[in-house]
C-alpha positions as CSV (number, residue, x, y, z in Angstrom):
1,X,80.7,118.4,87.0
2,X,80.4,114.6,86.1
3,X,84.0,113.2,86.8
4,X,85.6,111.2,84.5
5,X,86.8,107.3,84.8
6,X,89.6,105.9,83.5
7,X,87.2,103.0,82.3
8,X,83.5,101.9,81.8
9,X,83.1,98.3,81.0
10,X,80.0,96.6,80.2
11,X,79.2,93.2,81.1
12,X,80.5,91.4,84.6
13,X,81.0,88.4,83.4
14,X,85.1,86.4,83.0
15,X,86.5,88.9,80.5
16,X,84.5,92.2,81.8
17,X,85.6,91.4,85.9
18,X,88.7,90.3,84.9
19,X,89.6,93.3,83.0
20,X,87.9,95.7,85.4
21,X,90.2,93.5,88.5
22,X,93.3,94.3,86.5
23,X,92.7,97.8,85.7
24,X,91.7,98.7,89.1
25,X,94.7,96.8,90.7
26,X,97.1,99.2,88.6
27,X,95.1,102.0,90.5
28,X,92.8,102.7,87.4
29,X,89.2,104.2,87.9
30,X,86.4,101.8,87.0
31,X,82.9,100.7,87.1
32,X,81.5,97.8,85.5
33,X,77.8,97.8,84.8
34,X,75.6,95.0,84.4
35,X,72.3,94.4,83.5
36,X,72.1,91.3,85.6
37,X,71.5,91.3,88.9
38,X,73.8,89.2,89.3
39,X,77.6,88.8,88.4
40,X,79.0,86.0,86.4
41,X,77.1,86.5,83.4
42,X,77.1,82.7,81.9
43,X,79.0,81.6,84.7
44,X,76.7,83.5,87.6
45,X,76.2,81.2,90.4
46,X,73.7,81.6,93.8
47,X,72.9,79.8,97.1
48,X,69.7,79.3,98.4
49,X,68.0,79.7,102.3
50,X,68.6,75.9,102.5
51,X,72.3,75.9,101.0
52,X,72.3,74.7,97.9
53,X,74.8,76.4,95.2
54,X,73.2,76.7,91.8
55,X,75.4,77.2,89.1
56,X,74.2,78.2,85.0
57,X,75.5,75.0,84.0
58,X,79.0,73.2,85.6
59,X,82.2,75.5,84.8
60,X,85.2,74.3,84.8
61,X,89.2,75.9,84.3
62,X,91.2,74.2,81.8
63,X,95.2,73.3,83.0
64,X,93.9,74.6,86.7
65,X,96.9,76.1,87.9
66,X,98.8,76.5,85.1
67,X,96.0,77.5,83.1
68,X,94.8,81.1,81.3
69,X,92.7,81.9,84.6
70,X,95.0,81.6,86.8
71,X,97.6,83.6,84.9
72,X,95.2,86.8,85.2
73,X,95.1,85.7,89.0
74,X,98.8,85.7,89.5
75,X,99.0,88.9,87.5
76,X,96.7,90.8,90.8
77,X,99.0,88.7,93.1
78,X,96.1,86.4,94.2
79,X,95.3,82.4,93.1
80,X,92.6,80.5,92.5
81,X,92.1,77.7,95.4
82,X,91.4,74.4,92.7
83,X,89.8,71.0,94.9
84,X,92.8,68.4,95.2
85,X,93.1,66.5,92.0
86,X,90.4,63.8,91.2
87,X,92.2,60.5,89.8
88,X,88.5,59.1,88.7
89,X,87.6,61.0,85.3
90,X,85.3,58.8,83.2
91,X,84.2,58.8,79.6
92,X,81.1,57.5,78.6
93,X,81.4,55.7,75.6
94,X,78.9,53.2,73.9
95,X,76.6,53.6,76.6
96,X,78.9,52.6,79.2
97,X,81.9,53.9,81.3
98,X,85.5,54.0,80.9
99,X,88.6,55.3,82.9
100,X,89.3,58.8,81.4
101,X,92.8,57.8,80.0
102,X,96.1,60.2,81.2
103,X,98.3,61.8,78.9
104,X,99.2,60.4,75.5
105,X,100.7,56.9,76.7
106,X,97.4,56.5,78.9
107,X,95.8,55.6,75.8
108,X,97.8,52.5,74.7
109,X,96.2,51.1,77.8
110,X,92.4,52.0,77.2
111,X,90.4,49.1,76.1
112,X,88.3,51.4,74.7
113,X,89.7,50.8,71.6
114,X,91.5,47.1,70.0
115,X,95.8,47.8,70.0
116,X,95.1,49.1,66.1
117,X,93.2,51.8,67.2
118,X,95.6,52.6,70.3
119,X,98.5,53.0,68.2
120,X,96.8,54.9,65.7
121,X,95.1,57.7,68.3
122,X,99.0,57.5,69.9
123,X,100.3,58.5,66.6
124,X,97.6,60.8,65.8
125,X,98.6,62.8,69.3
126,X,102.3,62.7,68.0
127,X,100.9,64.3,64.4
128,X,99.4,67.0,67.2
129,X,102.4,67.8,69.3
130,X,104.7,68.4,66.1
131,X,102.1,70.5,64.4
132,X,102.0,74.2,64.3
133,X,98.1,75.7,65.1
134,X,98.6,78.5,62.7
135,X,99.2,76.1,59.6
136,X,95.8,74.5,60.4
137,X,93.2,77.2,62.0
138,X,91.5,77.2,58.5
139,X,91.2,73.4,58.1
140,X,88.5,70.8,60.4
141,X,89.7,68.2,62.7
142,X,88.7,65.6,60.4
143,X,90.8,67.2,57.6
144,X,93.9,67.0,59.9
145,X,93.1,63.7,61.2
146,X,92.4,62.3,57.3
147,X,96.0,64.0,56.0
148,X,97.8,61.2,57.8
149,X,95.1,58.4,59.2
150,X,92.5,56.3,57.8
151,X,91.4,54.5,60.6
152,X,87.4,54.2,61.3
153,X,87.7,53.4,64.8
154,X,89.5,56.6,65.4
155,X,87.4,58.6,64.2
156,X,84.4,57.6,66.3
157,X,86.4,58.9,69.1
158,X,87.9,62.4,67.3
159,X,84.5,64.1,68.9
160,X,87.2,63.7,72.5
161,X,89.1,66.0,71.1
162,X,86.6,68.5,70.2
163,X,85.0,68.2,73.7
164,X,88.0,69.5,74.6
165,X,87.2,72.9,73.1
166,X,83.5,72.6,73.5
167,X,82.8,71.8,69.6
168,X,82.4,67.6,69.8
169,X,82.0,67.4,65.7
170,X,85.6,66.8,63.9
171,X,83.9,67.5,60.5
172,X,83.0,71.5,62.4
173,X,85.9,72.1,64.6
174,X,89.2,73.9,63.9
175,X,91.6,71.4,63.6
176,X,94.2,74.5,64.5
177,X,92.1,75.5,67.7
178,X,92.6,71.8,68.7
179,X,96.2,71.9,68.3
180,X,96.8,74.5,70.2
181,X,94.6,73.2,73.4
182,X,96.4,69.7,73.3
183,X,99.9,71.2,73.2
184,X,99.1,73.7,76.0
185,X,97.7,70.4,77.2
186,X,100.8,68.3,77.0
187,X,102.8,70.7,78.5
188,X,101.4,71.3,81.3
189,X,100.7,67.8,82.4
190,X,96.8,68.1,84.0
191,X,93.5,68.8,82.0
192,X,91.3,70.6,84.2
193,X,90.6,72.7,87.9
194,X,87.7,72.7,89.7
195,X,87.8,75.7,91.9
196,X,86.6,75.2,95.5
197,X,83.1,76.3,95.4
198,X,82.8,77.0,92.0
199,X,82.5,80.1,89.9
200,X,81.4,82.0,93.1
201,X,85.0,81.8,94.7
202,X,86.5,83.7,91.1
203,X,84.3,86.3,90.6
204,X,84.2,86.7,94.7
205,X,87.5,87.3,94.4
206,X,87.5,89.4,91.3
207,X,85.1,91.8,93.1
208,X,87.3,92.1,95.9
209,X,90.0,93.4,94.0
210,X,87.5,96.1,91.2
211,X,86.0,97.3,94.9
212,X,89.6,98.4,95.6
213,X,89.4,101.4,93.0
214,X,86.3,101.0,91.4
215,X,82.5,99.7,91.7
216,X,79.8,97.3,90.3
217,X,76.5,98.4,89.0
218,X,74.3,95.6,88.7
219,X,70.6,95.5,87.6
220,X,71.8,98.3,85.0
221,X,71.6,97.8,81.2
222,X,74.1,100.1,79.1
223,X,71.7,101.5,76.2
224,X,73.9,103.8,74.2
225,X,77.9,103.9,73.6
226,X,79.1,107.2,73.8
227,X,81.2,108.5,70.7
228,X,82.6,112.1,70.4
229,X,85.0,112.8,67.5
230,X,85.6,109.0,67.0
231,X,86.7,108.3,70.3
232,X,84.4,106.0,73.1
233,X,84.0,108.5,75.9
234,X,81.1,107.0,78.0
235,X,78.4,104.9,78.5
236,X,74.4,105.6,79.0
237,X,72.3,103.0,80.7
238,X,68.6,102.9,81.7
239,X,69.4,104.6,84.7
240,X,72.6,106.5,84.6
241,X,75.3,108.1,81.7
242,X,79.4,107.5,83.3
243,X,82.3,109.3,80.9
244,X,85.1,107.4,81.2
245,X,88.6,107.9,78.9
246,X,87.6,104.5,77.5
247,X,85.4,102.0,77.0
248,X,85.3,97.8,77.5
249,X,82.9,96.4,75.8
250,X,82.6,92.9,77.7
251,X,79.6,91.4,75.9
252,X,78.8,89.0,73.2
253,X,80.0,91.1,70.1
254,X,76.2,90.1,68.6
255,X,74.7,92.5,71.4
256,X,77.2,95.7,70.6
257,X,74.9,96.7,67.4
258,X,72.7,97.1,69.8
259,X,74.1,100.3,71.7
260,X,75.9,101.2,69.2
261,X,75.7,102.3,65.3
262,X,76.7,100.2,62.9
263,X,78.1,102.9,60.6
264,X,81.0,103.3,63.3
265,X,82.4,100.0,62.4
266,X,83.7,98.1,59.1
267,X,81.5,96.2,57.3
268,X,83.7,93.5,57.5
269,X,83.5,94.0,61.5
270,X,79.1,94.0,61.3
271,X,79.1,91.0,59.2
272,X,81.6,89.4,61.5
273,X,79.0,90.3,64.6
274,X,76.0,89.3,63.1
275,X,77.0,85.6,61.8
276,X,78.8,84.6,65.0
277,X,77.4,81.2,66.1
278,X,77.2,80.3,69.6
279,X,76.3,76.8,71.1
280,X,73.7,75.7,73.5
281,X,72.7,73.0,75.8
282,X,70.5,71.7,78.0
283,X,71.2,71.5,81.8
284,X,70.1,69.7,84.8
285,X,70.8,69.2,88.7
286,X,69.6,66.4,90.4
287,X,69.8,65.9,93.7
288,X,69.5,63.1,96.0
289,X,69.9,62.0,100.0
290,X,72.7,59.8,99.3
291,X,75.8,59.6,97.2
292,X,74.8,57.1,94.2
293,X,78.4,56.8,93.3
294,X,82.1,57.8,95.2
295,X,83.4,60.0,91.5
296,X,84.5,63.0,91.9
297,X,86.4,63.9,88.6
298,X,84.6,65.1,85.8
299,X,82.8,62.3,82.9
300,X,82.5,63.8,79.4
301,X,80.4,62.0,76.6
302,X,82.7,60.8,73.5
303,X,80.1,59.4,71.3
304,X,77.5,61.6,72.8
305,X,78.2,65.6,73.9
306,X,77.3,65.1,77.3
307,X,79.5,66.6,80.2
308,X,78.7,65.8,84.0
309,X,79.9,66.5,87.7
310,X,79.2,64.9,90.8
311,X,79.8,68.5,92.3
312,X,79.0,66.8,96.1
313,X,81.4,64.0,96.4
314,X,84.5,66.4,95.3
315,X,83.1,69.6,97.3
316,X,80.6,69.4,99.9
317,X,80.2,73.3,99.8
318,X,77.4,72.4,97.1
319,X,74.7,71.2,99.2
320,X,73.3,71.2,102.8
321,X,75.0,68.3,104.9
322,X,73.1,64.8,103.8
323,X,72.2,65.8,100.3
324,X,74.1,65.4,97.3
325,X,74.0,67.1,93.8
326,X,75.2,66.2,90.3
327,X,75.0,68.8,87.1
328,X,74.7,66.8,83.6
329,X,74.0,68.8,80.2
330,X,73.7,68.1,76.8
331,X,74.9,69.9,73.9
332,X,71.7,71.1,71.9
333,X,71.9,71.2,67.9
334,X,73.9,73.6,66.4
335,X,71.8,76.7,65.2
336,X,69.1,76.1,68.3
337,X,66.3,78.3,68.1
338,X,64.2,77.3,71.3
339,X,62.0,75.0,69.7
340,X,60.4,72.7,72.2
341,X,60.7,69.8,70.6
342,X,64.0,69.9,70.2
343,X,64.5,70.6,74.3
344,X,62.5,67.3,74.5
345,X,64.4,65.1,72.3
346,X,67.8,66.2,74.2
347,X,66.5,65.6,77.4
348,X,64.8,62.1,76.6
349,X,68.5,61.1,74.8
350,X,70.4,62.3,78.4
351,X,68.1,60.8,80.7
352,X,68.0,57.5,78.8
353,X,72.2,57.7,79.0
354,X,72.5,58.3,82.8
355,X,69.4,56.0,83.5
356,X,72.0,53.0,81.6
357,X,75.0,54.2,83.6
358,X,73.6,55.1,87.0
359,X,70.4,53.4,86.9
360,X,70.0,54.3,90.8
361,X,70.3,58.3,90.3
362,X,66.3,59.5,88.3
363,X,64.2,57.2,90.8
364,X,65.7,58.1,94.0
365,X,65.4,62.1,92.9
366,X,64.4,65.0,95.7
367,X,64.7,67.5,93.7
368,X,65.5,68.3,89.8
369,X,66.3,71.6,88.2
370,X,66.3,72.0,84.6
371,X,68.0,74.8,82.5
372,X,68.0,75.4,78.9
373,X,71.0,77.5,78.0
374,X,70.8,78.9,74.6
375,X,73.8,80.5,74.7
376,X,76.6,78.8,76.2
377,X,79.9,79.1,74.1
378,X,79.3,82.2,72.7
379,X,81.6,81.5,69.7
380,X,82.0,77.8,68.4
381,X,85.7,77.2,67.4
382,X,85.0,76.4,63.9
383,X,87.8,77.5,61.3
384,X,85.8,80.6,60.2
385,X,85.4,81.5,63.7
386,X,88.8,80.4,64.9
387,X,91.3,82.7,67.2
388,X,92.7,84.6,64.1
389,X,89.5,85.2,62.1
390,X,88.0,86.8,65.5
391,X,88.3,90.4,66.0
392,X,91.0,92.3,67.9
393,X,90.8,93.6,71.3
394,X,91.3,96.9,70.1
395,X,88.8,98.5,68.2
396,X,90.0,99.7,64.9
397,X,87.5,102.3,64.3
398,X,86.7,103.7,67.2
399,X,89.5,105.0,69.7
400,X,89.0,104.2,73.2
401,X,86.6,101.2,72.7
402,X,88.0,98.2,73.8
403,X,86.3,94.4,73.6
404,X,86.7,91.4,75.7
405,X,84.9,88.0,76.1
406,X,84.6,84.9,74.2
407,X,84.0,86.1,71.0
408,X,87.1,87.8,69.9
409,X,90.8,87.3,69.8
410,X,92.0,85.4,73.0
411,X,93.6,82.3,73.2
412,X,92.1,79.1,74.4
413,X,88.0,78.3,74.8
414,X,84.9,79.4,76.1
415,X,86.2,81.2,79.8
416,X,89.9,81.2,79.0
417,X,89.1,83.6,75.7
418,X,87.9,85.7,77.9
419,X,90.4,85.7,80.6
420,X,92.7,85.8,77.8
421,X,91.2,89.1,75.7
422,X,90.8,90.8,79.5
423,X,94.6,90.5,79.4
424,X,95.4,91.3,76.1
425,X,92.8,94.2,76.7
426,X,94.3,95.3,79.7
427,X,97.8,95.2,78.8
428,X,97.2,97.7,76.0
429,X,95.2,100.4,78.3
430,X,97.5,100.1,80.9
431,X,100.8,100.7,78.3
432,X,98.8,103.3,76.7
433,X,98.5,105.3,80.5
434,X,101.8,104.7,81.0
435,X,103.3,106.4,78.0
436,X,101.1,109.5,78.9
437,X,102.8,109.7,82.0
């Protein structure tokens, strides 16, 4: 007779090991399956023979220790291990760089901008801290910013602010999604954790504690949800069927229609899934035989959506000893469909911009790896896609089926709505087996 598992989750990326890691830590049965063969999902990393880490694109973990991550960490008793703190975060800005201001006060010393333009960004983050996200989840960043300010100058550099939650255009982003970041932000006092060795040391860790009552399929794609009498009861995959008392669903909500029939859900719900938009970008490593600057903190683009890490300088784990790497990507148009051309364009525009700022780094390439990523956020923070026009955790229409990731109602961006929703997620199972006990 097929036993049955307390849980079945699909997908091993953030939100699907992080819920599985929490559920088995409470003693629950799980297995996650993924199609993959690797785990991570859009945050999989590998090493090669010759020792080089390769990760899909740089990841980073917002507020590092006192961040959304880390709060699903302490919750299994265990920590992420962040790199010591760099003090050298850059911005490029007009084709140039410039010391990453810190905290609000930082910026009446950039000379990024004339004292005008200080004062009015200072004032603008004082607007920011007194505001509540809810009142402005519906309204853009520009419409926030243009309530109070007029200032041009300012408003070349609003796209800093929507780096922050991976949607650079003010005009596009939730002004109410912003909010909420820079407050969290303010309060806690640092921007961003690198963990030591990258995305390999969480979900290393995450596996560690899902191995303690459960398992990881990889290399096995879930093809049908199972539904009895409305309730999720299992999963089949290419290769296997697993009845479980519920089901996670840790995918991109787009891909659920796919195993599952629309008529169990609400229209409202299948319209949702089938207009989310996701973001993508355009990724390289480049490596060379000797360090071509001493940066280790992170540089982010502020008229241009361009991110980069010298992952080497900060963490030598990266490479063989002697060789050093550096990850830069670009943010590809919104509504990317693969075409070429496009690809070509973004790449010309980020070479051109790190060829002006580190002149030294294309010629004196050994190697080069280039990635186009057309999925990276998969949900873009505008208002119509902001935290409460996302859908819930819990399924509404279907008992037992459960969803997690970054496109539904967690708090924070890209990693931490997952880590977020695998909370929220988890928090609900896990009261729901208690009262049955």
């Amino acid at each position: 007779m097929m036993s049955v598992l307390d849980a079945v989750i699909i997908g091993a990326g953030y939100g699907g090991m992080g819920i599985a890691a929490l559920l088995a830590h409470a003693g629950m049965s799980v297995v996650v399956v993924e199609q993959s063969s690797l785990v991570g999902g859009r945050a999989s990393s590998l090493t090669d023979e010759e020792g080089y880490r390769w990760e899909y694109g740089a990841h980073s973990h917002r507020l590092a220790e006192k961040g959304i991550a880390s709060e699903l960490f302490r919750r299994l008793g265990d920590e992420i291990t962040f790199l010591p703190r760099a003090d050298d975060a850059k911005l490029i800005f007009k084709d140039r760089l410039w010391d990453r201001p810190e905290g609000p006060f930082g910026y009446l010393k950039t000379p990024m901008l004339s004292l005008t333009g200080r004062l009015t960004l200072l004032g603008l983050l004082i607007k920011i801290k007194r505001s509540r996200p809810q009142d402005w989840f519906d309204r853009t960043l520009l419409d926030f910013y243009r309530t109070r300010f007029t200032n041009r100058e300012v408003e070349e550099v609003l796209a800093l602010l929507g780096i922050s939650v991976m949607c650079p255009d003010p005009a596009k982003v939730s002004a109410g999604e912003v909010i909420a970041f820079v407050r969290r932000l303010l309060a806690a006092g640092v921007s961003v954790g690198e963990p030591v060795g990258g995305s390999a040391q969480i979900f290393e860790k995450l596996r560690f504690h899902i191995e303690s009552h459960g398992s990881i399929s990889l290399g096995e794609k879930a093809t049908e949800l199972i539904v009895e009498h409305g309730r999720a009861c299992g999963v089949r995959t290419d290769s296997n069927e697993y009845r479980a008392d519920r089901v996670v669903f840790a995918a991109r909500l787009p891909l659920l229609l796919e195993i599952a029939d629309k008529s169990l859900f609400s229209g409202t719900f299948v319209d949702h899934c089938g207009n989310i938009e996701n973001s993508s970008c355009l990724s390289f490593d480049f490596v060379t035989n000797y360090p071509v600057t001493d940066i280790k903190g992170s540089i982010l683009g502020v008229d241009i959506p361009v991110w980069a890490r010298f992952q080497t300088n900060a963490d030598p784990s990266f490479t063989p000893q002697g060789k050093y790497l550096s990850t830069w990507a670009i943010m590809l148009p919104w509504g990317f469909d693969g075409d070429p051309d496009i690809v070509t364009a973004a790449e010309k525009r980020l070479k051109t911009t790190v060829s002006r700022i580190f002149p030294h780094l294309l010629p004196n390439l050994i190697r080069e790896r280039k990635l186009v990523i057309p999925v990276m956020n998969g949900n873009v923070l505008t208002p119509g896609q902001s935290y409460p026009h996302r859908p819930d955790v819990a399924c509404d229409t279907v008992q037992g089926l459960f969803f997690v990731g970054d496109t539904v109602r967690g708090e924070g961006c890209s990693a931490d709505i997952s880590f977020s929703s695998a909370m929220k997620a988890a928090d609900i199972i896990l009261g729901e087996k208690g009262a049955r006990h």
